[in-house]
Amino acid sequence: MDTEKLYDRDAFLKEFDAVVTDCRPSKGDTYLVTLDRTAFYPEGGGQPADRGDLGGAAVLDVQERDGLVLHTCDRSLTVGASVHGAIDWSRRFDHMQQHSGEHIVSGMLCAAFSCDNVGFHMGADVVTIDYNAPMTWEQVLEVEARANRYIWENHPFRAYYPAPEELAAIPYRSKKAPEELAAIPYRSKKALEGPVRITEFPGADCCACCGTHVAASGQVGLVKFLSCQKLREGVRLELLCGGRAMDYLSRAWDQSRLIGQALSVKPLAAFPAVQRLEGQLRESRERCAALEEQSFRQLAERYQNAGNVLLVQPDLEPDSVRRLCDAVSGTCGGRCAVFAGSDGGYRWAVIHPGQDLRPLIRDMNQALHSRGGGRDGFAQGSAACTADEIQAFFRERP
């Protein structure tokens, strides 16, 4: 006998009473429990399963198999006993907001771009949706604005099982519909066997769906797209709805406020202030690079015809280490080795034009706890050693 699905009739049912019809051991000290009826939603249609309490047992997962809803519990329950169930409502309502918001935006996007929703995943942090048509970020944001207006107008939600003859006339869509099916005013439609549950946000979406949804669009609160990435011939969008969107925007605002405080500007002026700071930083780097070049030329002149040279310097960027080594090697007439950093961590470069550096680098890597290599008279890397160890190593290789 199939489990009576209370969530199908009333998505807002938080608690219920039922009779245990079966309980059997499962994996990892858990038990699979079936009931004569349940308000726990099983994973399906891209929506995760409910969690909660069932007769004092924690419900860890819920799946549907052959008409039976299987509750994975952390302890056994007595077959034939009456039990009280309570779902984790904050988790369920979050899923209702995400799922309903996805319906609204997908209905609008698929109508606007004559495409299908070919993938839907409700993650713990973000909802991802795949569409089989290209669209730009600006176009996505236009639909976001329309969807939020629709949400705030508080349109009623409807879920029902139409008769076969009525179903044939309804332009409903099915998730993951084949691409070859023609788009219709809502989204693509494919044949489904058995009773079909139609869920509808009038004027926005009409869909065959088994999930749980809000009672009216206003309960979604708001929708916010986070990204639009090219995916095969279409796009993948990241979406937040309801409480998730509000939390995200609150954190983003707080971050802008802190950035504004650091830059002594208002939060909404933070980006132009960062751009100005980037320009100042770029100019400072250019001045530093010019001063480095001048310093490197002076060092190179100091080591004119000096033969092999070892330089142990304060910390430098990797490119600066290479440029200093290149400058000095051009005047010294021998091998130049530059180590920049402090005890425990150095960046290094070695240049000896026309020479095979592999034996030297092999010995150096072992003696100085170094990693690196190269060819054609040039090598670079890093070393976890001290200045004294560097000096000692090169004294043995004049």
mmCIF file of N, CA and C in Angstrom, residues 1-5 7 21-22 26-27 30-35 37-52 54 58-73 91 95 121 210:
data_model
loop_
_atom_site.group_PDB
_atom_site.id
_atom_site.type_symbol
_atom_site.label_atom_id
_atom_site.label_comp_id
_atom_site.label_asym_id
_atom_site.label_seq_id
_atom_site.Cartn_x
_atom_site.Cartn_y
_atom_site.Cartn_z
ATOM 1 N N MET A 1 0.850 -1.199 0.000
ATOM 2 C CA MET A 1 0.000 0.000 0.000
ATOM 3 C C MET A 1 0.883 1.245 0.000
ATOM 4 N N ASP A 2 0.626 2.166 -0.930
ATOM 5 C CA ASP A 2 1.428 3.370 -1.037
ATOM 6 C C ASP A 2 1.269 4.250 0.199
ATOM 7 N N THR A 3 2.316 5.026 0.478
ATOM 8 C CA THR A 3 2.276 5.980 1.579
ATOM 9 C C THR A 3 1.412 7.175 1.186
ATOM 10 N N GLU A 4 0.518 7.586 2.075
ATOM 11 C CA GLU A 4 -0.270 8.799 1.835
ATOM 12 C C GLU A 4 0.656 10.012 2.002
ATOM 13 N N LYS A 5 0.722 10.857 0.994
ATOM 14 C CA LYS A 5 1.675 11.965 0.974
ATOM 15 C C LYS A 5 0.985 13.254 1.410
ATOM 16 N N TYR A 7 2.334 15.991 2.391
ATOM 17 C CA TYR A 7 3.000 17.191 1.872
ATOM 18 C C TYR A 7 2.456 17.584 0.510
ATOM 19 N N THR A 21 4.407 1.265 9.545
ATOM 20 C CA THR A 21 4.013 0.052 8.820
ATOM 21 C C THR A 21 5.174 -0.916 8.605
ATOM 22 N N ASP A 22 6.410 -0.401 8.726
ATOM 23 C CA ASP A 22 7.570 -1.285 8.575
ATOM 24 C C ASP A 22 8.798 -0.572 9.135
ATOM 25 N N SER A 26 19.227 -0.697 8.235
ATOM 26 C CA SER A 26 19.828 -0.186 7.014
ATOM 27 C C SER A 26 21.317 0.023 7.248
ATOM 28 N N LYS A 27 21.952 0.852 6.465
ATOM 29 C CA LYS A 27 23.396 1.046 6.542
ATOM 30 C C LYS A 27 23.771 1.909 7.746
ATOM 31 N N THR A 30 21.497 2.676 10.955
ATOM 32 C CA THR A 30 20.260 3.414 10.713
ATOM 33 C C THR A 30 19.151 2.427 10.359
ATOM 34 N N TYR A 31 17.927 2.933 10.287
ATOM 35 C CA TYR A 31 16.757 2.091 10.017
ATOM 36 C C TYR A 31 15.877 2.763 8.972
ATOM 37 N N LEU A 32 15.327 1.936 8.085
ATOM 38 C CA LEU A 32 14.369 2.426 7.100
ATOM 39 C C LEU A 32 12.965 2.223 7.639
ATOM 40 N N VAL A 33 12.252 3.339 7.823
ATOM 41 C CA VAL A 33 10.923 3.308 8.422
ATOM 42 C C VAL A 33 9.899 3.754 7.390
ATOM 43 N N THR A 34 8.820 2.986 7.254
ATOM 44 C CA THR A 34 7.697 3.401 6.412
ATOM 45 C C THR A 34 6.490 3.641 7.291
ATOM 46 N N LEU A 35 5.635 4.591 6.850
ATOM 47 C CA LEU A 35 4.440 4.995 7.589
ATOM 48 C C LEU A 35 3.223 4.875 6.697
ATOM 49 N N ARG A 37 1.197 7.273 6.420
ATOM 50 C CA ARG A 37 1.117 8.602 5.823
ATOM 51 C C ARG A 37 2.284 9.438 6.352
ATOM 52 N N THR A 38 2.661 10.453 5.601
ATOM 53 C CA THR A 38 3.816 11.244 6.029
ATOM 54 C C THR A 38 3.746 12.664 5.483
ATOM 55 N N ALA A 39 4.325 13.591 6.246
ATOM 56 C CA ALA A 39 4.501 14.977 5.790
ATOM 57 C C ALA A 39 5.950 15.233 5.397
ATOM 58 N N PHE A 40 6.826 14.230 5.543
ATOM 59 C CA PHE A 40 8.229 14.378 5.167
ATOM 60 C C PHE A 40 8.369 14.266 3.650
ATOM 61 N N TYR A 41 8.945 15.277 3.041
ATOM 62 C CA TYR A 41 9.124 15.275 1.592
ATOM 63 C C TYR A 41 10.368 14.469 1.226
ATOM 64 N N PRO A 42 10.242 13.494 0.310
ATOM 65 C CA PRO A 42 11.406 12.713 -0.125
ATOM 66 C C PRO A 42 12.173 13.469 -1.203
ATOM 67 N N GLU A 43 13.472 13.226 -1.266
ATOM 68 C CA GLU A 43 14.292 13.883 -2.279
ATOM 69 C C GLU A 43 13.738 13.590 -3.668
ATOM 70 N N GLY A 44 13.669 14.639 -4.494
ATOM 71 C CA GLY A 44 13.183 14.449 -5.844
ATOM 72 C C GLY A 44 12.938 15.759 -6.546
ATOM 73 N N GLY A 45 13.023 15.743 -7.878
ATOM 74 C CA GLY A 45 12.767 16.935 -8.664
ATOM 75 C C GLY A 45 13.754 18.052 -8.412
ATOM 76 N N GLY A 46 14.976 17.696 -7.965
ATOM 77 C CA GLY A 46 15.979 18.710 -7.664
ATOM 78 C C GLY A 46 15.902 19.256 -6.262
ATOM 79 N N GLN A 47 14.874 18.862 -5.501
ATOM 80 C CA GLN A 47 14.692 19.362 -4.135
ATOM 81 C C GLN A 47 15.196 18.329 -3.130
ATOM 82 N N PRO A 48 16.029 18.746 -2.155
ATOM 83 C CA PRO A 48 16.529 17.805 -1.141
ATOM 84 C C PRO A 48 15.405 17.309 -0.229
ATOM 85 N N ALA A 49 15.687 16.217 0.468
ATOM 86 C CA ALA A 49 14.719 15.623 1.378
ATOM 87 C C ALA A 49 14.589 16.447 2.654
ATOM 88 N N ASP A 50 13.431 16.299 3.295
ATOM 89 C CA ASP A 50 13.210 16.926 4.603
ATOM 90 C C ASP A 50 14.033 16.229 5.677
ATOM 91 N N ARG A 51 14.216 16.907 6.787
ATOM 92 C CA ARG A 51 14.786 16.352 8.014
ATOM 93 C C ARG A 51 13.802 16.635 9.143
ATOM 94 N N GLY A 52 14.037 16.010 10.303
ATOM 95 C CA GLY A 52 13.174 16.284 11.435
ATOM 96 C C GLY A 52 13.169 15.160 12.454
ATOM 97 N N LEU A 54 10.843 11.888 14.255
ATOM 98 C CA LEU A 54 9.744 10.948 14.083
ATOM 99 C C LEU A 54 9.714 10.018 15.281
ATOM 100 N N ALA A 58 15.628 10.664 14.989
ATOM 101 C CA ALA A 58 16.013 11.710 14.039
ATOM 102 C C ALA A 58 15.852 11.183 12.616
ATOM 103 N N VAL A 59 15.148 11.932 11.794
ATOM 104 C CA VAL A 59 14.994 11.577 10.388
ATOM 105 C C VAL A 59 16.175 12.177 9.635
ATOM 106 N N LEU A 60 17.033 11.315 9.089
ATOM 107 C CA LEU A 60 18.286 11.737 8.458
ATOM 108 C C LEU A 60 18.167 11.873 6.948
ATOM 109 N N ASP A 61 17.214 11.151 6.358
ATOM 110 C CA ASP A 61 17.025 11.198 4.905
ATOM 111 C C ASP A 61 15.639 10.649 4.604
ATOM 112 N N VAL A 62 15.102 11.052 3.442
ATOM 113 C CA VAL A 62 13.794 10.554 3.013
ATOM 114 C C VAL A 62 13.857 10.299 1.515
ATOM 115 N N GLN A 63 13.470 9.086 1.095
ATOM 116 C CA GLN A 63 13.456 8.718 -0.309
ATOM 117 C C GLN A 63 12.142 8.023 -0.635
ATOM 118 N N GLU A 64 11.739 8.111 -1.902
ATOM 119 C CA GLU A 64 10.530 7.417 -2.346
ATOM 120 C C GLU A 64 10.916 6.276 -3.269
ATOM 121 N N ARG A 65 10.288 5.110 -3.041
ATOM 122 C CA ARG A 65 10.575 3.944 -3.863
ATOM 123 C C ARG A 65 9.285 3.147 -4.066
ATOM 124 N N ASP A 66 8.868 3.059 -5.332
ATOM 125 C CA ASP A 66 7.676 2.269 -5.685
ATOM 126 C C ASP A 66 6.456 2.680 -4.870
ATOM 127 N N GLY A 67 6.252 3.987 -4.714
ATOM 128 C CA GLY A 67 5.070 4.475 -4.011
ATOM 129 C C GLY A 67 5.214 4.554 -2.512
ATOM 130 N N LEU A 68 6.291 3.987 -1.955
ATOM 131 C CA LEU A 68 6.536 4.041 -0.515
ATOM 132 C C LEU A 68 7.546 5.124 -0.195
ATOM 133 N N VAL A 69 7.274 5.884 0.871
ATOM 134 C CA VAL A 69 8.214 6.899 1.334
ATOM 135 C C VAL A 69 9.049 6.277 2.447
ATOM 136 N N LEU A 70 10.360 6.191 2.253
ATOM 137 C CA LEU A 70 11.276 5.549 3.197
ATOM 138 C C LEU A 70 11.995 6.615 4.010
ATOM 139 N N HIS A 71 11.825 6.537 5.339
ATOM 140 C CA HIS A 71 12.460 7.490 6.241
ATOM 141 C C HIS A 71 13.692 6.830 6.863
ATOM 142 N N THR A 72 14.864 7.367 6.629
ATOM 143 C CA THR A 72 16.072 6.857 7.268
ATOM 144 C C THR A 72 16.189 7.492 8.647
ATOM 145 N N CYS A 73 16.104 6.656 9.690
ATOM 146 C CA CYS A 73 16.091 7.145 11.075
ATOM 147 C C CYS A 73 17.307 6.616 11.838
ATOM 148 N N ARG A 91 14.257 24.399 7.395
ATOM 149 C CA ARG A 91 14.832 23.769 6.207
ATOM 150 C C ARG A 91 13.776 23.636 5.111
ATOM 151 N N HIS A 95 13.554 25.476 1.338
ATOM 152 C CA HIS A 95 13.424 24.734 0.087
ATOM 153 C C HIS A 95 12.202 25.203 -0.696
ATOM 154 N N HIS A 121 19.430 22.108 -9.657
ATOM 155 C CA HIS A 121 19.977 21.521 -8.438
ATOM 156 C C HIS A 121 19.881 22.535 -7.311
ATOM 157 N N CYS A 210 6.526 17.783 -8.515
ATOM 158 C CA CYS A 210 6.081 17.091 -7.301
ATOM 159 C C CYS A 210 6.546 17.793 -6.032
#
